[in-house]
Structures are given as C-alpha cells and as structure tokens.
Tab-separated table of C-alpha atoms in Angstrom:
chain	number	residue	atom	x	y	z
N	1	UNK	CA	-1.820	-29.719	-32.127
N	2	UNK	CA	1.823	-29.863	-31.121
N	3	UNK	CA	2.620	-29.518	-27.393
N	4	UNK	CA	3.377	-26.078	-26.019
N	5	UNK	CA	6.902	-25.333	-24.891
N	6	UNK	CA	5.606	-24.765	-21.355
N	7	UNK	CA	4.477	-28.403	-21.264
N	8	UNK	CA	7.623	-29.717	-22.944
N	9	UNK	CA	9.843	-28.070	-20.322
N	10	UNK	CA	7.979	-29.961	-17.595
N	11	UNK	CA	8.190	-33.326	-19.367
N	12	UNK	CA	10.591	-35.926	-17.985
N	13	UNK	CA	13.385	-36.521	-20.526
N	14	UNK	CA	12.915	-40.058	-21.835
N	15	UNK	CA	14.572	-39.550	-25.194
N	16	UNK	CA	11.143	-39.623	-26.790
N	17	UNK	CA	10.588	-38.016	-30.172
N	18	UNK	CA	8.757	-34.686	-29.890
N	19	UNK	CA	7.717	-31.869	-32.153
N	20	UNK	CA	7.819	-28.187	-31.274
N	21	UNK	CA	6.976	-24.981	-33.120
N	22	UNK	CA	7.750	-21.395	-32.319
N	23	UNK	CA	10.006	-18.432	-32.987
N	24	UNK	CA	13.756	-18.159	-32.667
N	25	UNK	CA	14.875	-15.988	-29.770
N	26	UNK	CA	18.604	-16.622	-30.221
N	27	UNK	CA	20.868	-18.770	-32.387
N	28	UNK	CA	24.466	-19.424	-31.369
N	29	UNK	CA	26.876	-21.183	-33.713
N	30	UNK	CA	29.721	-22.885	-31.824
N	31	UNK	CA	31.357	-24.153	-35.023
N	32	UNK	CA	30.368	-27.795	-34.657
N	33	UNK	CA	26.869	-27.249	-33.234
N	34	UNK	CA	24.084	-24.690	-33.318
N	35	UNK	CA	22.240	-23.839	-30.108
N	36	UNK	CA	18.820	-22.372	-30.858
N	37	UNK	CA	16.409	-20.999	-28.264
N	38	UNK	CA	12.804	-21.312	-29.399
N	39	UNK	CA	9.796	-19.666	-27.745
N	40	UNK	CA	6.080	-19.927	-28.434
N	41	UNK	CA	4.537	-17.456	-25.969
N	42	UNK	CA	3.312	-20.115	-23.553
N	43	UNK	CA	5.892	-19.252	-20.885
N	44	UNK	CA	8.845	-17.020	-20.158
N	45	UNK	CA	11.476	-19.706	-20.697
N	46	UNK	CA	12.584	-20.911	-24.103
N	47	UNK	CA	13.311	-24.424	-25.334
N	48	UNK	CA	16.937	-25.100	-26.244
N	49	UNK	CA	17.341	-26.953	-29.522
N	50	UNK	CA	20.707	-28.479	-30.383
N	51	UNK	CA	21.306	-28.834	-34.133
N	52	UNK	CA	24.183	-30.873	-35.559
N	53	UNK	CA	25.868	-30.564	-38.989
N	54	UNK	CA	24.267	-33.806	-40.235
N	55	UNK	CA	20.966	-31.987	-40.806
N	56	UNK	CA	20.402	-31.669	-44.539
N	57	UNK	CA	19.752	-27.910	-44.326
N	58	UNK	CA	22.394	-27.174	-41.691
N	59	UNK	CA	24.524	-24.916	-43.859
N	60	UNK	CA	21.743	-23.466	-46.002
N	61	UNK	CA	19.256	-22.584	-43.240
N	62	UNK	CA	20.091	-23.655	-39.686
N	63	UNK	CA	23.352	-21.710	-39.350
N	64	UNK	CA	21.643	-18.672	-40.857
N	65	UNK	CA	18.735	-18.588	-38.410
N	66	UNK	CA	18.132	-15.218	-36.788
N	67	UNK	CA	15.878	-13.752	-34.130
N	68	UNK	CA	12.215	-13.790	-35.136
N	69	UNK	CA	12.278	-16.722	-37.585
N	70	UNK	CA	9.368	-19.151	-37.231
N	71	UNK	CA	10.558	-22.771	-37.103
N	72	UNK	CA	9.323	-26.323	-36.715
N	73	UNK	CA	11.564	-28.793	-34.888
N	74	UNK	CA	11.404	-32.573	-34.565
N	75	UNK	CA	13.866	-34.303	-32.281
N	76	UNK	CA	14.655	-36.247	-29.124
N	77	UNK	CA	13.888	-34.732	-25.720
N	78	UNK	CA	17.010	-35.244	-23.627
N	79	UNK	CA	18.295	-34.287	-20.196
N	80	UNK	CA	20.307	-31.095	-20.600
N	81	UNK	CA	23.874	-30.884	-19.282
N	82	UNK	CA	23.662	-27.082	-19.269
N	83	UNK	CA	22.755	-25.047	-16.184
N	84	UNK	CA	19.344	-23.436	-15.920
N	85	UNK	CA	17.401	-25.960	-17.976
N	86	UNK	CA	16.321	-29.521	-17.317
N	87	UNK	CA	15.751	-30.629	-20.904
N	88	UNK	CA	16.787	-29.857	-24.444
N	89	UNK	CA	15.893	-31.165	-27.888
N	90	UNK	CA	18.427	-32.846	-30.144
N	91	UNK	CA	17.067	-31.917	-33.552
N	92	UNK	CA	16.512	-34.603	-36.175
N	93	UNK	CA	14.888	-32.100	-38.501
N	94	UNK	CA	14.453	-28.353	-38.405
N	95	UNK	CA	12.490	-26.413	-41.003
N	96	UNK	CA	12.038	-22.686	-41.404
N	97	UNK	CA	8.331	-21.885	-41.537
N	98	UNK	CA	8.758	-18.131	-41.861
N	99	UNK	CA	12.046	-16.199	-42.171
N	100	UNK	CA	12.745	-12.844	-40.515
N	101	UNK	CA	15.307	-10.656	-42.227
N	102	UNK	CA	17.835	-9.696	-39.506
N	103	UNK	CA	18.602	-6.447	-41.329
N	104	UNK	CA	15.060	-5.166	-40.966
N	105	UNK	CA	13.544	-7.136	-38.041
N	106	UNK	CA	13.330	-4.507	-35.268
N	107	UNK	CA	13.580	-6.831	-32.238
N	108	UNK	CA	16.925	-8.230	-31.196
N	109	UNK	CA	18.262	-9.956	-28.088
N	110	UNK	CA	18.625	-6.795	-26.027
N	111	UNK	CA	16.430	-4.599	-23.895
N	112	UNK	CA	14.330	-2.136	-25.859
N	113	UNK	CA	12.800	1.027	-24.424
N	114	UNK	CA	9.065	1.005	-23.747
N	115	UNK	CA	8.711	4.064	-25.987
N	116	UNK	CA	10.249	2.167	-28.887
N	117	UNK	CA	8.078	-0.884	-28.245
N	118	UNK	CA	4.920	1.247	-28.252
N	119	UNK	CA	5.858	2.330	-31.788
N	120	UNK	CA	5.714	-1.329	-32.925
N	121	UNK	CA	2.654	-2.557	-31.020
N	122	UNK	CA	2.191	-5.337	-33.576
N	123	UNK	CA	5.574	-6.868	-32.642
N	124	UNK	CA	6.010	-6.045	-28.946
N	125	UNK	CA	4.069	-9.155	-27.790
N	126	UNK	CA	7.186	-11.117	-28.839
N	127	UNK	CA	9.331	-9.494	-26.130
N	128	UNK	CA	9.848	-11.097	-22.728
N	129	UNK	CA	8.278	-8.262	-20.761
N	130	UNK	CA	5.184	-7.709	-22.850
N	131	UNK	CA	4.695	-11.433	-23.361
N	132	UNK	CA	4.662	-11.745	-19.566
N	133	UNK	CA	2.098	-8.929	-19.316
N	134	UNK	CA	-0.199	-10.745	-21.733
N	135	UNK	CA	-0.005	-13.995	-19.749
N	136	UNK	CA	-0.726	-12.151	-16.489
N	137	UNK	CA	-3.714	-10.402	-18.097
N	138	UNK	CA	-5.011	-13.784	-19.190
N	139	UNK	CA	-4.549	-15.277	-15.721
N	140	UNK	CA	-6.323	-12.343	-14.069
N	141	UNK	CA	-9.171	-12.532	-16.567
N	142	UNK	CA	-9.713	-16.229	-15.864
N	143	UNK	CA	-9.456	-15.679	-12.096
N	144	UNK	CA	-12.094	-12.921	-12.221
N	145	UNK	CA	-14.640	-15.194	-13.844
N	146	UNK	CA	-13.767	-18.045	-11.471
N	147	UNK	CA	-14.147	-15.811	-8.391
N	148	UNK	CA	-17.583	-14.556	-9.357
N	149	UNK	CA	-18.782	-17.978	-10.405
N	150	UNK	CA	-17.773	-19.366	-7.007
N	151	UNK	CA	-19.636	-16.486	-5.313
N	152	UNK	CA	-22.855	-17.225	-7.217
N	153	UNK	CA	-22.753	-14.268	-9.615
N	154	UNK	CA	-24.272	-14.233	-13.102
N	155	UNK	CA	-22.334	-12.549	-15.914
N	156	UNK	CA	-24.265	-9.953	-17.923
N	157	UNK	CA	-23.110	-8.471	-21.232
N	158	UNK	CA	-24.003	-4.789	-21.053
N	159	UNK	CA	-24.087	-2.656	-24.217
N	160	UNK	CA	-21.033	-0.969	-25.694
N	161	UNK	CA	-23.267	1.493	-27.578
N	162	UNK	CA	-25.455	3.368	-25.117
N	163	UNK	CA	-27.698	6.426	-24.861
N	164	UNK	CA	-27.065	6.836	-21.107
N	165	UNK	CA	-24.075	8.712	-19.711
N	166	UNK	CA	-23.395	6.942	-16.422
N	167	UNK	CA	-20.833	9.390	-15.085
N	168	UNK	CA	-22.566	12.527	-16.328
N	169	UNK	CA	-19.189	13.797	-17.473
N	170	UNK	CA	-20.048	14.281	-21.147
N	171	UNK	CA	-16.789	12.631	-22.241
N	172	UNK	CA	-18.377	10.000	-24.475
N	173	UNK	CA	-17.386	9.148	-28.022
N	174	UNK	CA	-20.357	9.789	-30.294
N	175	UNK	CA	-21.549	6.881	-32.447
N	176	UNK	CA	-23.232	8.058	-35.625
N	177	UNK	CA	-24.164	6.948	-39.118
N	178	UNK	CA	-24.641	10.544	-40.298
N	179	UNK	CA	-22.397	12.275	-42.801
N	180	UNK	CA	-20.454	15.395	-41.934
N	181	UNK	CA	-22.977	17.537	-43.780
N	182	UNK	CA	-25.902	15.941	-41.941
N	183	UNK	CA	-24.198	16.519	-38.588
N	184	UNK	CA	-24.052	20.242	-39.332
N	185	UNK	CA	-27.838	20.438	-39.545
N	186	UNK	CA	-29.882	21.630	-36.527
N	187	UNK	CA	-30.645	18.768	-34.072
N	188	UNK	CA	-29.310	16.087	-36.430
N	189	UNK	CA	-29.463	13.030	-34.189
N	190	UNK	CA	-33.214	12.566	-34.573
N	191	UNK	CA	-32.400	11.309	-38.082
N	192	UNK	CA	-29.514	9.133	-36.903
N	193	UNK	CA	-29.395	5.318	-36.755
N	194	UNK	CA	-30.917	5.086	-33.257
N	195	UNK	CA	-33.146	8.139	-33.607
N	196	UNK	CA	-31.227	9.887	-30.817
N	197	UNK	CA	-27.673	10.666	-29.804
N	198	UNK	CA	-25.667	7.556	-28.867
N	199	UNK	CA	-22.119	6.984	-27.692
N	200	UNK	CA	-19.581	4.408	-26.633
N	201	UNK	CA	-20.174	3.422	-23.028
N	202	UNK	CA	-18.180	4.884	-20.156
N	203	UNK	CA	-19.594	2.239	-17.803
N	204	UNK	CA	-21.966	-0.729	-17.800
N	205	UNK	CA	-23.128	0.028	-14.265
N	206	UNK	CA	-26.609	1.419	-14.934
N	207	UNK	CA	-27.534	-1.547	-17.122
N	208	UNK	CA	-25.967	-3.965	-14.626
N	209	UNK	CA	-28.272	-2.542	-11.957
N	210	UNK	CA	-31.228	-3.737	-14.032
N	211	UNK	CA	-30.051	-7.315	-13.702
N	212	UNK	CA	-28.937	-6.971	-10.079
N	213	UNK	CA	-32.565	-6.193	-9.278
N	214	UNK	CA	-33.698	-9.367	-11.013
N	215	UNK	CA	-30.810	-11.817	-10.485
N	216	UNK	CA	-29.331	-10.583	-7.205
N	217	UNK	CA	-25.615	-10.850	-7.959
N	218	UNK	CA	-24.302	-9.955	-11.397
N	219	UNK	CA	-21.144	-8.619	-13.002
N	220	UNK	CA	-20.159	-7.178	-16.335
N	221	UNK	CA	-16.628	-7.097	-17.710
N	222	UNK	CA	-15.794	-5.411	-20.979
N	223	UNK	CA	-14.326	-2.426	-22.797
N	224	UNK	CA	-15.262	1.109	-21.809
N	225	UNK	CA	-14.354	4.403	-23.451
N	226	UNK	CA	-13.531	7.962	-22.386
N	227	UNK	CA	-13.123	10.783	-24.902
N	228	UNK	CA	-10.805	12.619	-22.532
N	229	UNK	CA	-7.921	14.459	-24.170
N	230	UNK	CA	-5.363	13.217	-21.655
N	231	UNK	CA	-1.853	12.002	-22.366
N	232	UNK	CA	-0.916	10.961	-18.827
N	233	UNK	CA	0.529	7.608	-17.751
N	234	UNK	CA	-2.811	6.827	-16.020
N	235	UNK	CA	-5.337	7.322	-18.806
N	236	UNK	CA	-6.513	5.470	-21.907
N	237	UNK	CA	-9.325	6.210	-24.332
N	238	UNK	CA	-10.278	2.518	-24.374
N	239	UNK	CA	-9.833	0.272	-21.368
N	240	UNK	CA	-11.460	-2.695	-19.634
N	241	UNK	CA	-13.712	-2.349	-16.613
N	242	UNK	CA	-14.997	-4.975	-14.196
N	243	UNK	CA	-18.317	-3.982	-12.613
N	244	UNK	CA	-20.211	-6.196	-10.165
N	245	UNK	CA	-23.615	-5.187	-8.802
N	246	UNK	CA	-25.229	-6.838	-5.779
N	247	UNK	CA	-28.836	-6.559	-4.537
N	248	UNK	CA	-29.520	-6.555	-0.798
N	249	UNK	CA	-25.979	-5.287	-0.277
N	250	UNK	CA	-24.852	-2.141	1.557
N	251	UNK	CA	-21.550	-0.269	1.514
N	252	UNK	CA	-19.928	-2.601	4.067
N	253	UNK	CA	-20.875	-5.609	1.924
N	254	UNK	CA	-19.559	-3.823	-1.175
N	255	UNK	CA	-16.169	-3.217	0.464
N	256	UNK	CA	-15.980	-6.805	1.700
N	257	UNK	CA	-16.536	-8.245	-1.786
N	258	UNK	CA	-14.045	-5.842	-3.397
N	259	UNK	CA	-11.293	-6.611	-0.885
N	260	UNK	CA	-11.870	-10.374	-1.156
N	261	UNK	CA	-11.728	-10.135	-4.956
N	262	UNK	CA	-8.445	-8.220	-5.026
N	263	UNK	CA	-6.800	-10.621	-2.594
N	264	UNK	CA	-8.031	-13.618	-4.564
N	265	UNK	CA	-6.650	-12.188	-7.817
N	266	UNK	CA	-3.280	-11.440	-6.255
N	267	UNK	CA	-3.115	-14.998	-4.899
N	268	UNK	CA	-3.881	-16.414	-8.351
N	269	UNK	CA	-1.030	-14.461	-9.955
N	270	UNK	CA	1.429	-15.311	-7.172
N	271	UNK	CA	0.604	-18.994	-7.642
N	272	UNK	CA	0.368	-19.258	-11.411
N	273	UNK	CA	2.654	-16.521	-12.754
N	274	UNK	CA	5.715	-16.856	-10.528
N	275	UNK	CA	8.245	-16.660	-13.389
N	276	UNK	CA	6.614	-13.559	-14.856
N	277	UNK	CA	6.521	-11.815	-11.465
N	278	UNK	CA	10.183	-12.651	-10.908
N	279	UNK	CA	10.978	-10.939	-14.217
N	280	UNK	CA	9.152	-7.779	-13.131
N	281	UNK	CA	10.769	-7.946	-9.687
N	282	UNK	CA	14.234	-8.018	-11.275
N	283	UNK	CA	13.844	-5.471	-14.058
N	284	UNK	CA	10.765	-3.301	-13.409
N	285	UNK	CA	9.876	-2.936	-9.729
N	286	UNK	CA	12.146	-3.982	-6.869
N	287	UNK	CA	10.064	-5.152	-3.911
N	288	UNK	CA	7.096	-6.120	-6.091
N	289	UNK	CA	6.702	-9.594	-4.600
N	290	UNK	CA	6.767	-8.290	-1.034
N	291	UNK	CA	4.151	-5.660	-1.922
N	292	UNK	CA	1.829	-8.265	-3.423
N	293	UNK	CA	2.306	-10.779	-0.625
N	294	UNK	CA	1.634	-8.095	1.987
N	295	UNK	CA	-1.505	-6.880	0.189
N	296	UNK	CA	-2.781	-10.435	-0.054
N	297	UNK	CA	-2.025	-11.352	3.562
N	298	UNK	CA	-3.188	-8.427	5.696
N	299	UNK	CA	-6.511	-6.565	5.990
N	300	UNK	CA	-6.886	-3.361	4.017
N	301	UNK	CA	-6.744	-0.149	6.052
N	302	UNK	CA	-9.756	2.162	6.192
N	303	UNK	CA	-10.677	5.792	6.843
N	304	UNK	CA	-13.333	8.287	5.850
N	305	UNK	CA	-12.763	11.023	3.298
N	306	UNK	CA	-12.886	13.592	6.102
N	307	UNK	CA	-10.203	11.695	8.041
N	308	UNK	CA	-8.124	11.464	4.861
N	309	UNK	CA	-8.321	15.228	4.288
N	310	UNK	CA	-7.358	15.887	7.913
N	311	UNK	CA	-4.388	13.497	7.610
N	312	UNK	CA	-3.195	15.149	4.406
N	313	UNK	CA	-3.510	18.660	5.797
N	314	UNK	CA	-1.619	17.759	8.980
N	315	UNK	CA	1.073	15.734	7.209
N	316	UNK	CA	3.445	18.647	6.684
N	317	UNK	CA	3.839	17.491	3.096
N	318	UNK	CA	3.751	20.084	0.315
N	319	UNK	CA	1.507	18.781	-2.463
N	320	UNK	CA	1.240	20.087	-6.002
N	321	UNK	CA	-2.544	20.273	-5.614
N	322	UNK	CA	-3.918	21.871	-2.439
N	323	UNK	CA	-5.994	19.678	-0.118
N	324	UNK	CA	-9.427	21.049	0.702
N	325	UNK	CA	-12.557	19.355	2.011
N	326	UNK	CA	-15.088	19.125	-0.797
N	327	UNK	CA	-12.534	18.635	-3.571
N	328	UNK	CA	-11.520	15.338	-5.144
N	329	UNK	CA	-8.352	13.644	-4.010
N	330	UNK	CA	-5.568	13.738	-6.592
N	331	UNK	CA	-3.224	10.869	-7.430
N	332	UNK	CA	-0.460	12.338	-5.262
N	333	UNK	CA	-2.853	12.488	-2.302
N	334	UNK	CA	-4.071	8.935	-2.841
N	335	UNK	CA	-0.560	7.531	-3.093
N	336	UNK	CA	0.580	9.354	0.047
N	337	UNK	CA	-2.347	7.932	1.990
N	338	UNK	CA	-1.854	4.296	0.973
N	339	UNK	CA	1.928	4.206	0.539
N	340	UNK	CA	3.221	6.379	3.374
N	341	UNK	CA	0.380	6.727	5.861
N	342	UNK	CA	-1.253	3.285	5.706
N	343	UNK	CA	1.595	1.333	4.093
N	344	UNK	CA	-0.902	-0.980	2.402
N	345	UNK	CA	-4.132	-0.856	0.369
N	346	UNK	CA	-6.555	1.652	1.859
N	347	UNK	CA	-10.337	2.034	1.578
N	348	UNK	CA	-11.571	5.637	1.781
N	349	UNK	CA	-15.312	6.100	2.370
N	350	UNK	CA	-18.045	8.743	2.588
N	351	UNK	CA	-17.073	11.324	-0.012
N	352	UNK	CA	-18.831	14.719	-0.408
N	353	UNK	CA	-21.918	14.356	-2.571
N	354	UNK	CA	-20.869	17.241	-4.851
N	355	UNK	CA	-17.868	15.318	-6.252
N	356	UNK	CA	-19.641	12.010	-6.785
N	357	UNK	CA	-22.235	10.869	-9.369
N	358	UNK	CA	-25.984	11.168	-8.852
N	359	UNK	CA	-26.606	7.451	-8.259
N	360	UNK	CA	-24.662	7.189	-4.991
N	361	UNK	CA	-26.737	6.853	-1.808
N	362	UNK	CA	-27.010	10.005	0.283
N	363	UNK	CA	-25.794	9.555	3.868
N	364	UNK	CA	-27.836	10.744	6.846
N	365	UNK	CA	-25.638	13.830	7.227
N	366	UNK	CA	-26.966	15.145	3.904
N	367	UNK	CA	-23.418	16.126	2.872
N	368	UNK	CA	-21.733	12.852	1.974
N	369	UNK	CA	-22.591	9.711	0.042
N	370	UNK	CA	-22.027	6.017	0.787
N	371	UNK	CA	-19.070	5.769	-1.569
N	372	UNK	CA	-15.738	3.997	-1.317
N	373	UNK	CA	-12.466	4.051	-3.219
N	374	UNK	CA	-9.758	1.435	-2.797
N	375	UNK	CA	-6.290	2.965	-3.095
N	376	UNK	CA	-3.241	0.764	-3.691
N	377	UNK	CA	0.502	1.522	-3.577
N	378	UNK	CA	2.062	2.576	-6.853
N	379	UNK	CA	-1.284	3.312	-8.499
N	380	UNK	CA	-3.671	5.247	-6.321
N	381	UNK	CA	-7.324	4.516	-7.042
N	382	UNK	CA	-7.925	0.949	-8.205
N	383	UNK	CA	-11.595	0.548	-7.308
N	384	UNK	CA	-14.438	3.032	-7.057
N	385	UNK	CA	-17.822	1.970	-5.743
N	386	UNK	CA	-20.855	2.862	-3.698
N	387	UNK	CA	-24.167	1.838	-2.307
N	388	UNK	CA	-26.678	2.961	-4.918
N	389	UNK	CA	-29.519	5.332	-4.082
N	390	UNK	CA	-32.601	3.094	-3.849
N	391	UNK	CA	-35.013	5.815	-2.619
N	392	UNK	CA	-36.984	7.253	-5.538
N	393	UNK	CA	-37.515	10.772	-4.183
N	394	UNK	CA	-33.890	11.266	-3.202
N	395	UNK	CA	-32.642	9.859	-6.499
N	396	UNK	CA	-34.900	12.206	-8.463
N	397	UNK	CA	-33.579	15.141	-6.434
N	398	UNK	CA	-29.934	14.186	-7.122
N	399	UNK	CA	-30.686	13.826	-10.834
N	400	UNK	CA	-32.309	17.262	-10.993
N	401	UNK	CA	-29.262	18.746	-9.248
N	402	UNK	CA	-27.070	17.096	-11.892
N	403	UNK	CA	-29.186	18.585	-14.695
N	404	UNK	CA	-30.334	15.205	-16.005
N	405	UNK	CA	-33.588	14.700	-17.917
N	406	UNK	CA	-35.745	12.482	-15.701
N	407	UNK	CA	-37.819	11.367	-18.667
N	408	UNK	CA	-34.701	10.151	-20.464
N	409	UNK	CA	-33.790	8.091	-17.393
N	410	UNK	CA	-37.336	6.919	-16.673
N	411	UNK	CA	-36.252	3.291	-17.078
N	412	UNK	CA	-33.636	3.802	-14.341
N	413	UNK	CA	-36.209	5.384	-12.044
N	414	UNK	CA	-38.569	2.449	-12.680
N	415	UNK	CA	-36.073	0.255	-10.856
N	416	UNK	CA	-36.905	2.334	-7.757
N	417	UNK	CA	-40.642	2.351	-8.434
N	418	UNK	CA	-41.064	-1.395	-8.762
N	419	UNK	CA	-39.476	-3.590	-6.108
N	420	UNK	CA	-36.634	-1.307	-5.116
N	421	UNK	CA	-34.060	-2.801	-2.786
N	422	UNK	CA	-30.740	-1.718	-1.284
N	423	UNK	CA	-27.950	-2.543	-3.703
N	424	UNK	CA	-24.306	-1.698	-4.248
N	425	UNK	CA	-21.475	-2.217	-6.688
N	426	UNK	CA	-18.080	-1.051	-7.823
N	427	UNK	CA	-15.859	-0.618	-10.844
N	428	UNK	CA	-12.334	-2.013	-11.045
N	429	UNK	CA	-10.069	-0.727	-13.799
N	430	UNK	CA	-8.507	-3.859	-15.248
N	431	UNK	CA	-5.416	-2.158	-16.652
N	432	UNK	CA	-4.714	-0.509	-13.292
N	433	UNK	CA	-4.954	-3.946	-11.698
N	434	UNK	CA	-2.377	-5.251	-14.193
N	435	UNK	CA	-0.171	-2.258	-13.361
N	436	UNK	CA	-0.437	-3.047	-9.664
N	437	UNK	CA	0.563	-6.708	-9.983
N	438	UNK	CA	3.387	-6.064	-12.484
N	439	UNK	CA	4.803	-2.802	-11.136
N	440	UNK	CA	4.651	-1.226	-14.597
N	441	UNK	CA	4.265	2.542	-14.279
N	442	UNK	CA	2.639	3.481	-17.591
N	443	UNK	CA	-0.831	2.165	-18.350
N	444	UNK	CA	-0.044	2.058	-22.087
N	445	UNK	CA	2.353	-0.822	-21.427
N	446	UNK	CA	-0.214	-3.198	-19.884
N	447	UNK	CA	-2.822	-3.266	-22.665
N	448	UNK	CA	-2.292	-4.947	-26.051
N	449	UNK	CA	-3.338	-1.970	-28.153
N	450	UNK	CA	-3.298	1.367	-26.293
N	451	UNK	CA	-5.755	3.970	-27.566
N	452	UNK	CA	-4.713	7.496	-26.614
N	453	UNK	CA	-5.175	10.953	-28.197
N	454	UNK	CA	-3.638	10.807	-31.670
N	455	UNK	CA	-2.686	7.143	-31.331
N	456	UNK	CA	-4.556	4.107	-32.684
N	457	UNK	CA	-1.969	2.329	-34.861
N	458	UNK	CA	-3.661	-0.977	-35.636
C-alpha cells in the first residue's frame, strides 16, 4: 500500500521518489505551474504537489483538476520553500483516478453550514471539520480499549437484540418478523421469531452484570437505541455506549474508575490529536484546550443530589424548569452546577430512588440510591452509574414497585441467589464524550450517520 500523507509529511526530504493517492482539496494554476493540495483523510494537513507543464496530461487533465477529484501522484519529495509546510512533491506523473464535476460537486473550498453538511452525510467526511471528528472518534475508541486492557478488564459483546428493557422506560424499537396483518392479531408476539416481544437494546448493562459476576471486571462497548421522539441537539435514536461493570466494587470505586477513564481519554486526545483540537479551538469552541487541560489536570468536584438541589435553589438563578427535591435535574441545572458553581467536571451522588432505575442499590436512608452522574462543562451529564443492588429481597421489592415481571427477570435475580457480590458500573455516552473533547454543540455532528426522528438517509 502507498504511504499515507500523514507519514509523508513527517518524512525527511531526500529527493526520493514517492507515490501518493488521495483527493484534490484545491488546485491553483499560476500560469507556469499548478499547485495541487491532496488529502487522504489521514491527517488535517494536505500534501502540496507541484505540477509542471512537461507532464503529458498537463493541459488535458492537470490544469482542469477541481476539488474532489481522486488522483495518483508519483514524484520527488523535496524541501518546500513555502511557509507552513516542510515538504512538497514535484510531480513526475499525475493521473486522475476519479473525476468530480465542479458544476455538481457540492463541496468547495469554503466553510459550509453544519445543516447543509447533514443533508449530504455521505460526503461530509471529506470536510476538514468532520474529518477531524472521525479521527478523534477513532483515537478515543482505541484509547478506551487500551485503558480497560491495562486495568485487567475483559471485553464482552452484549446482544443488540434483547428481551429485557434495562431502563424500564418502554422506549425500545421493536424487532419483529411478523407482517402488518399478523401484528394486528391479539397477542401476536408469541408467534414471532423469538416467541416473545424483542427490541433493540437500550443498554448492555444487565447482560454485562452476568459476566462481571464471573470475570470480575468487564466492559461492553457498542450501539444502543432509543425510540424517543426527540429532535434536540442532545439526543439520537442510535448511539454508542461504553458500559463497564466491576465485581467487588462499591460506589466510591465506581467513581474512581470513571474519573480515571475520562482523564486518560482526554490525555490521549491532547497528545495524539493536537492539530484537530487546534482546528476546533479556532473555529468551533474558543477555550477548548484550556477546558480539556483543566479537566485532565485537577480532581473532579463532588456533591450529593441534595446538596445540588440546595445550591440550585439558593443560586438566585431563574431556570426554565423549577428545581425541586425528588425531580430529575435538567440540562440547564447540570450545566450551571459544573460550569458556574464547580467550574470543572462534577460528580453528583445519591439520587432519590423514585427517579432512578430498579437495579440501583438502596442507601440506608431508604430514600436515595447509590447512584452517581458525572457532569461536564458544555454537555451536562456524560456518565451515569451506580452500585448495583446485590441484595435479593431488596431488588425484588424495587422490581415490584417498578411493575416488572419477576419471572421474566428470573435470570437477573439468579445472579443474587447464587454467589451474589457487591458490584457497580456506569454508562458513558460516546457521542457526548466526542462533543466534550471537540466543543461541538450538536450531537448529530459527532457521529458518522445520525439517526433521528424522520432521518436515516443512508
């Protein structure tokens, strides 16, 4: 395979013959020379190619190159006299692999609105900003697996099709092989593919708990789905979720692992994606680098839910949603707490049991559960986790309160019947993490193919 442009740009110019392939970003004809910037997605910078009139196809193809054309270049790697680049290629041959009609190609060398780019999701990876997002996603993905491997975790692939609703919210997409007519029959799912109603998973947590209680430290990382008819900048119908589960781990241990993970991921991006972060600092979010460096360097702040409610009520701030003990914190509340009150990432603990799922461990006060959310500036909630309820009788009581069929969840209760142990875990929304490290405000702009109500283009 030919070398990537990222590697070529870091090669010492020794006038050696090299080959490069990619897409034309710009082509400038000075009259006696053509200066062509070629990119291949490996980095933010492009490779400058200098083409002279002695090329056999100079008039027929080279001078007519336009943005988006795919090309193959062979030439000498030379020191560049131009500012901002160490090397350039003096072309000895340049062939057009795939043309792009400039009259109809929708991307040009100018800034395009994010709304326009969402309408051409099949082409937006070729832009500087979205190309940088994709590289940062890749870096974060690799760093996640490295972190957990170094901490002795085992990766588990939990099912995408499930018959268990982890959140109890009823916002699952139904998976069925039945026809429309069959679905209109009384109790149709007994005749369906799985013999019961099934859906796309909202979380791999319950299945991950199975392996935490056999392998100690596990994590699952994959797509999750919510059939929530929401068109906000914070919600997607399909997104990626990271979910570790740890046996013999309490809430304090859970918070320690989550904070260490976030700091490690930020450090990886600061080290390996400096050019991409500089782009977002300049054009998307002023102060981004300082925010990331501060989050990576200092301990996260902490307070209980009750303390958070008291702080919000005494803040003198008028919020769109009223603040009352026993009700969930809204995004505006979360952002006030971490951005203005704490000035850094904040861990809020011990939420009322009524607003949290059945599997969270009941605290001794009987009113709150051993839960934690990590709130970060610009986003709000990034991580939600808890110590899981390991006591069979209390878990059964919480499930009855939630209206769940204990027989349907008998396998989950078996984990408490046979060798139960304290265990904890959390979920980290991957797209929200990408938002945090890039400063991008809309979650649809940090995932390759956003799935939202009425929108699934390719």
